[in-house]
Coordinates of N, CA and C in Angstrom, one line a residue:
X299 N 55.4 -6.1 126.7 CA 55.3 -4.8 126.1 C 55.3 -3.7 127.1
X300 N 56.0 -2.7 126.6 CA 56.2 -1.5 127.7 C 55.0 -0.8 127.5
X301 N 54.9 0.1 129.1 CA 53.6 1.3 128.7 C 53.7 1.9 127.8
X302 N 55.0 2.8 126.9 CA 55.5 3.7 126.3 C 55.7 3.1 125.5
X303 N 55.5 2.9 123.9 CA 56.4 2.3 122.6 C 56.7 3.5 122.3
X304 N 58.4 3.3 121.4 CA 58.7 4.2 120.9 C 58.2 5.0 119.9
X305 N 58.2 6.2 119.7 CA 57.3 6.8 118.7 C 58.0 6.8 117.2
X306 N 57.3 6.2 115.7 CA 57.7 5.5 115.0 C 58.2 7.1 114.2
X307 N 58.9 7.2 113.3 CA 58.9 8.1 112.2 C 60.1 7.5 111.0
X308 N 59.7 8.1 110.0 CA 60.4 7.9 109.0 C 61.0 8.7 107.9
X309 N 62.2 9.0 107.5 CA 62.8 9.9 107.1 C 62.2 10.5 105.3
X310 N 61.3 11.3 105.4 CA 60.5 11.6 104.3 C 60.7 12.5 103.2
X311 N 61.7 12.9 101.9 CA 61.6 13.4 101.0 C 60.6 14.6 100.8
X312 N 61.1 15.4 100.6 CA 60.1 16.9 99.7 C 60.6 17.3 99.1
X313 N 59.5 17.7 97.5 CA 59.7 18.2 96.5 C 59.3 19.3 96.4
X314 N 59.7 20.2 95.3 CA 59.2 21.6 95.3 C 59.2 22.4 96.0
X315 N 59.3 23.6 96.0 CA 58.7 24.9 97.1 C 60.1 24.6 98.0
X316 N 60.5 25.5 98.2 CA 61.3 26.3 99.4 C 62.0 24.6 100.2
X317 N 61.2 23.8 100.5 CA 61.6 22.8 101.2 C 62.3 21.6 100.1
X318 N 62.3 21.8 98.5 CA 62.6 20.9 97.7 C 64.4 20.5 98.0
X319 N 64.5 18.6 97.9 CA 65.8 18.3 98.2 C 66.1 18.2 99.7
X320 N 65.0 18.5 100.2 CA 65.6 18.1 102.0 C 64.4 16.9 102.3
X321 N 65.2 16.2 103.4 CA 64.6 14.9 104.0 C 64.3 14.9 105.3
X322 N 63.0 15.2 105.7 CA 62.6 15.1 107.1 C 62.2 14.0 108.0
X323 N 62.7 13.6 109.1 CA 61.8 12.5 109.7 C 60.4 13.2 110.1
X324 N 59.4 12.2 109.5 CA 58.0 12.8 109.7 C 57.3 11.2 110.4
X325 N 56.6 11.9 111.6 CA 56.0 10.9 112.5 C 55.1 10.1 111.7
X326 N 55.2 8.6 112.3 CA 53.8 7.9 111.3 C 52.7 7.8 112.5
X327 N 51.3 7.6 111.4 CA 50.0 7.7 112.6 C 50.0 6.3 112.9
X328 N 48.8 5.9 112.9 CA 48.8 4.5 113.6 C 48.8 3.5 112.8
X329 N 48.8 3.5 111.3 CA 48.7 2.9 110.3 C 50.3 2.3 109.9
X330 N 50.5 3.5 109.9 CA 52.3 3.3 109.6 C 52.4 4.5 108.3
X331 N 51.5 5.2 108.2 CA 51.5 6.0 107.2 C 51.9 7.8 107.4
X332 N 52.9 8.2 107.2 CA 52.8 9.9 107.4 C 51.9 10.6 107.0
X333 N 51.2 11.7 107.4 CA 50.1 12.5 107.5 C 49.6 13.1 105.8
X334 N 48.8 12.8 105.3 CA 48.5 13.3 104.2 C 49.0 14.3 103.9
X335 N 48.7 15.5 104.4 CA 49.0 17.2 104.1 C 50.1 17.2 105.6
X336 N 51.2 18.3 105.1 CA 52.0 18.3 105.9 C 52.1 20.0 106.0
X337 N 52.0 20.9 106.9 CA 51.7 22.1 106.8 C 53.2 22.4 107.7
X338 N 53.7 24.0 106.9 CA 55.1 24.1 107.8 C 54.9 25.6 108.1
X339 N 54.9 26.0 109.1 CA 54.2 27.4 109.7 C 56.1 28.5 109.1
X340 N 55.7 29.0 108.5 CA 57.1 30.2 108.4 C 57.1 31.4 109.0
X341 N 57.7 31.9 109.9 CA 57.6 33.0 110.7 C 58.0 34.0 109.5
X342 N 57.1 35.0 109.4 CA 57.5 36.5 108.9 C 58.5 37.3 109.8
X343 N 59.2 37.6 109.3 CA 60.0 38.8 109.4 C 60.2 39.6 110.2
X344 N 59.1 40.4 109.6 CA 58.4 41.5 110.3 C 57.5 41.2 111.5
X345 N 57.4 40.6 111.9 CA 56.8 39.9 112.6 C 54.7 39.9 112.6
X346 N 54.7 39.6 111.5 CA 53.1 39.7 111.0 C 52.8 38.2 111.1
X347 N 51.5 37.7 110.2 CA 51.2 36.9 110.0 C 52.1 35.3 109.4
X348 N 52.2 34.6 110.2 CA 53.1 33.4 109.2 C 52.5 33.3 108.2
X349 N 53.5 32.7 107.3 CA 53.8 31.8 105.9 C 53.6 30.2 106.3
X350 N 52.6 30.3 105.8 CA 52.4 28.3 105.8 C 52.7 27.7 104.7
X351 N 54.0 26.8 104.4 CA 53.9 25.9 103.3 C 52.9 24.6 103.5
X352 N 52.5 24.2 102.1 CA 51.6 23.5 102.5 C 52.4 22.0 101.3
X353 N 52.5 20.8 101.8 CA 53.1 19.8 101.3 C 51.7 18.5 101.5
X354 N 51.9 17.5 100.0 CA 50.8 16.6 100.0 C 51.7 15.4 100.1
X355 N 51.3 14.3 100.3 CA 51.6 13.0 100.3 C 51.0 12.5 99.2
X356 N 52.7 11.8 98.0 CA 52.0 11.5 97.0 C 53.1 10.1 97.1
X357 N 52.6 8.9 96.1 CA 53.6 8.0 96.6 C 54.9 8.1 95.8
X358 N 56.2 7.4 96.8 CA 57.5 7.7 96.0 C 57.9 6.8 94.5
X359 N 56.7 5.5 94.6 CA 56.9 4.7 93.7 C 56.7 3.4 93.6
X360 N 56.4 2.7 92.9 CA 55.9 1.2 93.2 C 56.4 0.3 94.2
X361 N 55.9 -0.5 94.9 CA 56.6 -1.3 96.3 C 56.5 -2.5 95.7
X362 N 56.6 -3.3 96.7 CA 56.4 -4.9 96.2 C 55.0 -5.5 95.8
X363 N 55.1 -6.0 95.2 CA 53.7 -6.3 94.6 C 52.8 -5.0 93.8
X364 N 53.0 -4.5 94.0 CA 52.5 -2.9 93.2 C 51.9 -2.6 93.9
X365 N 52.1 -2.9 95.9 CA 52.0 -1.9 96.7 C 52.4 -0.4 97.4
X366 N 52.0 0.5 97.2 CA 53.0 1.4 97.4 C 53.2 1.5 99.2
X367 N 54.5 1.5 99.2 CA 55.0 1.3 101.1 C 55.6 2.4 101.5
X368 N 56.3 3.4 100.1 CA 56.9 4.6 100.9 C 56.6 5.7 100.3
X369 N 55.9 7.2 100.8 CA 55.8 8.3 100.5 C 57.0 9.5 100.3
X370 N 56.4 10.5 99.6 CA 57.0 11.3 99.4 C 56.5 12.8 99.8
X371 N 56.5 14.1 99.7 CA 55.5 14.7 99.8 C 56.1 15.9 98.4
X372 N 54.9 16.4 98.1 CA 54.7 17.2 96.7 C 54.1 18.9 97.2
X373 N 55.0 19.5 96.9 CA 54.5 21.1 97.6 C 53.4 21.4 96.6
X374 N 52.6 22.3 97.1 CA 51.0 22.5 96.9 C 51.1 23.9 96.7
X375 N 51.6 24.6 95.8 CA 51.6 26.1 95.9 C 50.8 27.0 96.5
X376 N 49.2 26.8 95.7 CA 48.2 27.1 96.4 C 47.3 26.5 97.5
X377 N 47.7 25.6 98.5 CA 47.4 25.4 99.9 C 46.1 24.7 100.1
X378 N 45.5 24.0 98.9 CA 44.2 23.8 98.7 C 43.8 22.9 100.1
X379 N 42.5 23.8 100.8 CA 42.1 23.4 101.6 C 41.7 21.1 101.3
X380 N 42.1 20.6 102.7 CA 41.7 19.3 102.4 C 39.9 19.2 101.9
X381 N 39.7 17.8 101.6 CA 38.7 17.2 101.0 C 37.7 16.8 102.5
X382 N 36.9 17.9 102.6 CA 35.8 17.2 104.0 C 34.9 15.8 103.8
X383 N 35.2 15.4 104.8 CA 34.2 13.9 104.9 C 33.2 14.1 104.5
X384 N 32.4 13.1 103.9 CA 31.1 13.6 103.3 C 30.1 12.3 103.7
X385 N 29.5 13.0 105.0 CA 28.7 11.6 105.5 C 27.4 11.9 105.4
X386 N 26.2 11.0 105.2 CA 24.8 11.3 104.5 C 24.4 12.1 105.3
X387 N 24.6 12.2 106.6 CA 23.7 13.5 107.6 C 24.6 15.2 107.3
X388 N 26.1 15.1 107.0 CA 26.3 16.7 106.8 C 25.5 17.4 105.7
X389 N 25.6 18.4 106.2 CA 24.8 19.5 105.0 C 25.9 19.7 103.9
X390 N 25.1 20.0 102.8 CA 26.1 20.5 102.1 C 26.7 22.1 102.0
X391 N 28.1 22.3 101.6 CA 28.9 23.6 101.4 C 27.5 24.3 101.2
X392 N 27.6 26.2 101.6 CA 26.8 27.1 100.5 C 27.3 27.0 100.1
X393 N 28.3 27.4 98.9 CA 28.8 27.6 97.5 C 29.7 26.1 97.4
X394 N 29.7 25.3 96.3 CA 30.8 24.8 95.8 C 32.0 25.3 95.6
X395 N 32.9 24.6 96.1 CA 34.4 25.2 95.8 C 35.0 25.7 94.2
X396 N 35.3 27.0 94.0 CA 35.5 27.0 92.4 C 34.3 27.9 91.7
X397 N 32.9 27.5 92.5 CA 32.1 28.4 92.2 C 31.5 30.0 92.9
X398 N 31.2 30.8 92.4 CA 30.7 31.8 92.7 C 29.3 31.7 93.4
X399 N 28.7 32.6 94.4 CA 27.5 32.7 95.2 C 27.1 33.9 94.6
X400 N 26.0 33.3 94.6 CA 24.5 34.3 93.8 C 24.7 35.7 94.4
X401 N 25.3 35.8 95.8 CA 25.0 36.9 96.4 C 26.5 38.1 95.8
X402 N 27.7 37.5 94.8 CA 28.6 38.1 94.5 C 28.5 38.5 93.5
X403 N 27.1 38.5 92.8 CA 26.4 38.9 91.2 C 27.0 38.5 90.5

């Protein structure tokens, strides 16, 4: 085995949004799986703040055995921040996501 393996990737489908119909090779992590959320920075124009598309990983469809082996990704309009780990020592959020804080009347 060499010091260096080659780095794996796999040619991954996107739907919807701006990127729908094109096929990217997207790196796999160590699992063999492409990254959950796939973020694509868009340069403005004008030269202000980028445009982030934000894409999920959803599967392309049943594998063998009714394993699923290949993804797809699904554009996310609104960008929803990921799902934080939730381990018995973190605190929880002040406000729940969706809800309003006491302090916004």
């Amino acid at each position: 085995m060499s010091d260096t393996d080659p780095v794996k990737s796999e040619d991954t489908p996107f739907e919807g949004g701006p990127m729908d119909g094109r096929v990217l090779p997207v790196l796999l992590g160590i699992t063999g799986h492409p990254p959950k959320t796939y973020r694509i920075p868009v340069p403005d124009p004008d030269g202000g703040e980028p445009t982030v598309l934000v894409y999920r990983r959803v599967p392309r469809g049943p594998g063998k055995v009714g394993l699923t082996n290949r993804w797809k990704y699904a554009y996310d309009p609104e960008g929803t921040p990921t799902r934080r780990l939730n381990w018995p020592w973190s605190k929880p959020d002040a406000t729940p996501p969706g809800k309003r804080d006491d302090a916004d009347g």
